[in-house]
Amino acid sequence: MPVVVIATKDSSYEKVVSNIQEVKARKGRIIAVVTEGDTTIPAMAEFVIEVPATSEVLMPLVSVIPLQLLSYHIAVLRGCNVDQPRNLAKSVTVE
């Protein structure tokens, strides 16, 4: 089972490393989003996506871009129509 992990250098880094080790012990495959220059996580992960280092406040904005691209490409490979999402609720507000 593939597991996507955001493992950037921030206050929860050590906990994420521990969680990755648990997934690896259960034979999971790791796809990790890591900070550039990290050497710990790439040694444990099958696939690594590096993002530039930035402040902890801005790291979610930097990390979400490769995750959105990953989900887009997976949907295209599965043959899903990415322009017509299913179960999307639409509403119109009239004043």
C-alpha positions as a printed Julia matrix, in Angstrom:
95×3 Matrix{Float64}:
   0.0    0.0     0.0
   1.53   3.35   -0.94
   1.52   6.03    1.76
   2.07   9.71    0.93
   3.92  11.54    3.7
   4.7   15.23    4.17
   8.04  15.06    6.0
   9.42  18.57    5.85
  11.81  19.91    8.47
   9.5   21.41   11.08
   8.41  20.85   14.68
   6.79  17.47   13.93
   9.7   16.03   11.9
  10.81  13.44   14.47
   7.25  12.11   14.87
   6.88  11.79   11.1
  10.15   9.84   10.9
   8.82   7.48   13.56
   5.57   7.03   11.63
   7.49   6.28    8.43
   9.44   3.59   10.26
   6.18   2.01   11.41
   4.81   2.0     7.85
   8.04   0.45    6.56
   7.83  -2.26    9.25
   4.41  -3.17    7.83
   5.81  -3.33    4.27
   4.24  -0.04    3.14
   5.67   1.97    0.26
   6.54   5.58    1.09
   6.09   8.57   -1.22
   7.6   11.47    0.72
   7.56  15.23    0.31
  10.79  16.4     1.96
  12.8   19.58    2.4
  15.72  19.98   -0.01
  18.91  18.49    1.37
  17.21  16.02    3.73
  19.08  12.71    3.85
  17.13  10.8     6.5
  13.77  10.37    4.75
  15.11   9.62    1.24
  16.96   6.62    2.7
  13.59   5.2     3.87
  11.28   6.24    1.02
  10.78   4.68   -2.42
   9.88   8.01   -4.02
  10.91  11.48   -2.89
   9.63  14.91   -3.93
  11.88  17.73   -2.72
  10.55  21.19   -1.92
  12.63  24.26   -1.08
  13.28  25.13    2.54
  11.17  27.98    3.88
   9.65  29.11    7.16
   7.37  26.7     8.99
   4.41  29.02    8.4
   4.83  28.92    4.6
   5.75  25.22    4.31
   2.12  24.03    3.79
   1.81  26.32    0.75
   5.04  24.98   -0.71
   4.14  21.34    0.01
   0.63  21.37   -1.45
   1.72  22.17   -5.02
   3.55  18.88   -5.7
   0.74  16.98   -3.95
  -1.86  18.53   -6.26
   0.26  17.66   -9.29
   0.7   14.1    -7.99
  -3.05  13.66   -7.55
  -3.72  15.13  -11.01
  -1.29  12.75  -12.73
  -2.59   9.73  -10.8
  -6.15  10.62  -11.84
  -5.08  10.94  -15.48
  -3.27   7.56  -15.34
  -6.42   5.98  -13.88
  -8.47   7.38  -16.74
 -10.53   9.75  -14.6
 -11.88  12.9   -16.21
 -10.18  15.59  -14.14
 -12.35  18.33  -15.66
 -15.65  16.77  -14.51
 -15.36  15.81  -10.82
 -18.14  13.58   -9.49
 -20.29  14.37   -6.47
 -19.42  18.04   -6.53
 -22.21  20.0    -4.9
 -23.1   23.2    -6.68
 -25.35  25.89   -5.32
 -26.56  29.3    -6.39
 -27.42  31.95   -3.86
 -30.08  34.43   -4.91
 -30.63  37.58   -2.89
